[in-house]
XYZ file of C-alpha atoms in Angstrom:
147
model
C -0.126 -0.181 -0.189
C 1.437 3.491 -0.777
C 0.722 6.710 0.828
C -3.073 8.116 0.161
C -2.671 10.389 -2.959
C -5.863 12.760 -2.064
C -4.262 14.053 1.447
C -8.056 14.461 2.392
C -7.165 15.305 6.102
C -5.082 18.556 4.862
C -8.163 19.807 3.158
C -11.403 18.415 4.997
C -11.993 19.606 8.394
C -12.525 16.919 10.883
C -16.146 17.355 11.453
C -16.731 17.124 7.765
C -14.595 13.681 7.081
C -17.188 10.675 5.986
C -16.891 8.275 8.427
C -14.531 6.318 6.430
C -12.000 8.872 6.289
C -12.563 9.574 10.322
C -11.815 5.827 11.112
C -8.838 6.059 8.849
C -6.955 8.395 10.789
C -6.278 5.886 13.299
C -2.917 4.793 13.060
C -3.157 1.763 15.445
C -0.842 3.221 18.120
C -2.853 1.898 20.590
C -2.045 4.365 23.304
C -5.789 5.350 23.803
C -6.555 1.615 24.873
C -3.798 1.810 27.624
C -5.171 2.483 31.233
C -4.670 5.720 33.013
C -4.965 6.918 36.393
C -6.113 10.377 37.652
C -4.850 11.876 40.767
C -8.335 13.074 42.624
C -6.904 15.912 44.018
C -4.547 17.410 41.504
C -6.342 16.081 38.160
C -3.004 14.719 36.750
C -3.341 11.954 34.794
C -0.606 9.177 34.587
C -0.334 6.257 31.782
C -0.040 2.788 32.958
C 1.535 -0.405 30.773
C -1.963 -2.212 31.021
C -3.951 -2.408 27.892
C -7.683 -2.899 27.582
C -8.565 -6.623 26.952
C -9.782 -6.179 23.789
C -6.476 -4.420 22.213
C -4.574 -6.642 20.333
C -1.242 -5.462 21.389
C 0.694 -6.690 18.303
C -1.481 -4.918 15.841
C -2.639 -1.686 17.985
C -6.168 -2.392 16.936
C -9.335 -3.480 18.844
C -10.350 -7.002 18.413
C -13.631 -6.422 18.548
C -13.830 -2.595 17.561
C -17.873 -2.891 16.192
C -18.925 -4.386 19.454
C -16.383 -2.971 21.924
C -18.846 -1.250 24.150
C -20.740 -4.500 25.121
C -17.450 -5.783 26.486
C -15.799 -2.525 27.704
C -18.980 -0.127 28.584
C -16.609 2.899 29.397
C -14.922 2.824 26.146
C -15.128 5.986 24.740
C -16.660 6.599 21.253
C -14.275 9.185 19.988
C -16.061 12.092 17.578
C -14.769 15.567 16.635
C -17.151 17.014 19.307
C -15.559 14.961 21.822
C -11.837 15.943 21.072
C -11.969 19.168 23.183
C -12.971 17.264 26.171
C -10.409 14.422 25.876
C -7.246 15.846 27.311
C -5.708 12.091 27.712
C -5.280 11.521 24.135
C -1.610 11.308 23.217
C 0.270 14.060 21.487
C 0.924 11.835 18.470
C -2.553 11.116 18.095
C -3.644 11.975 14.549
C -7.048 13.286 15.749
C -5.615 15.678 18.231
C -2.811 16.803 16.056
C -5.207 17.765 13.363
C -7.760 19.366 15.574
C -4.595 21.634 16.713
C -3.563 22.461 13.262
C -0.606 19.950 13.255
C 0.409 17.710 10.385
C 0.672 13.866 10.488
C 3.942 12.545 11.357
C 5.947 11.080 8.605
C 5.471 7.708 10.564
C 1.538 7.865 10.273
C 0.591 5.091 7.755
C -1.796 7.549 5.526
C 1.748 9.526 4.797
C 4.533 6.578 4.815
C 1.762 3.895 3.245
C 3.125 1.562 5.663
C 0.993 0.267 8.210
C 4.019 -1.062 10.409
C 5.850 2.425 10.453
C 4.209 3.363 13.500
C 5.632 0.294 15.525
C 9.134 0.991 13.636
C 9.372 4.543 15.027
C 8.600 3.196 18.692
C 5.078 5.314 18.813
C 2.719 2.256 19.240
C 2.117 0.040 22.564
C 3.674 -2.875 20.918
C 6.128 -4.564 23.277
C 5.916 -2.693 26.419
C 1.992 -3.455 27.599
C 0.303 -6.373 29.457
C -3.362 -7.166 29.500
C -5.683 -5.954 31.830
C -6.557 -9.461 32.432
C -2.875 -10.441 33.542
C -2.167 -6.964 35.432
C -3.525 -6.858 38.664
C -3.084 -3.466 40.513
C -3.019 -0.485 38.089
C -0.805 1.218 40.754
C 1.652 -1.031 40.307
C 1.912 -0.462 36.540
C 2.513 3.405 36.156
C 4.935 4.011 33.687
C 7.380 6.999 33.361
C 6.493 7.288 29.622
C 5.537 10.588 27.627
C 2.367 9.590 25.526
């Protein structure tokens, strides 16, 4: 697969994208599918290395995206309207970057034409997460890692 030639993300506002365009922005990093802990007093968010049970930690995609909310009711359906409310999206997230007027990174598959480039760039959860089914206490899994 080569890079997308029409580069729709540069000319189409997020709120006007078709569902297919919107969904194609996901780079498969899996970072939004790791558990985060929030300090009740400060509001600070701490990432963990614990991934949602539905996350395929090799590919970075949900194993049952269509039915995910049946298994994980708290899973967030990302929409253009919700972007401003979600301060935990990683700085590398295509949705966040485009909302903030930033370009997609060179390793994003829409630019590179290669789904593996996100992993080669070290921008995915591949190789450093555990499933929530195996993790135990989340507090023991806080990572010192910028997302």
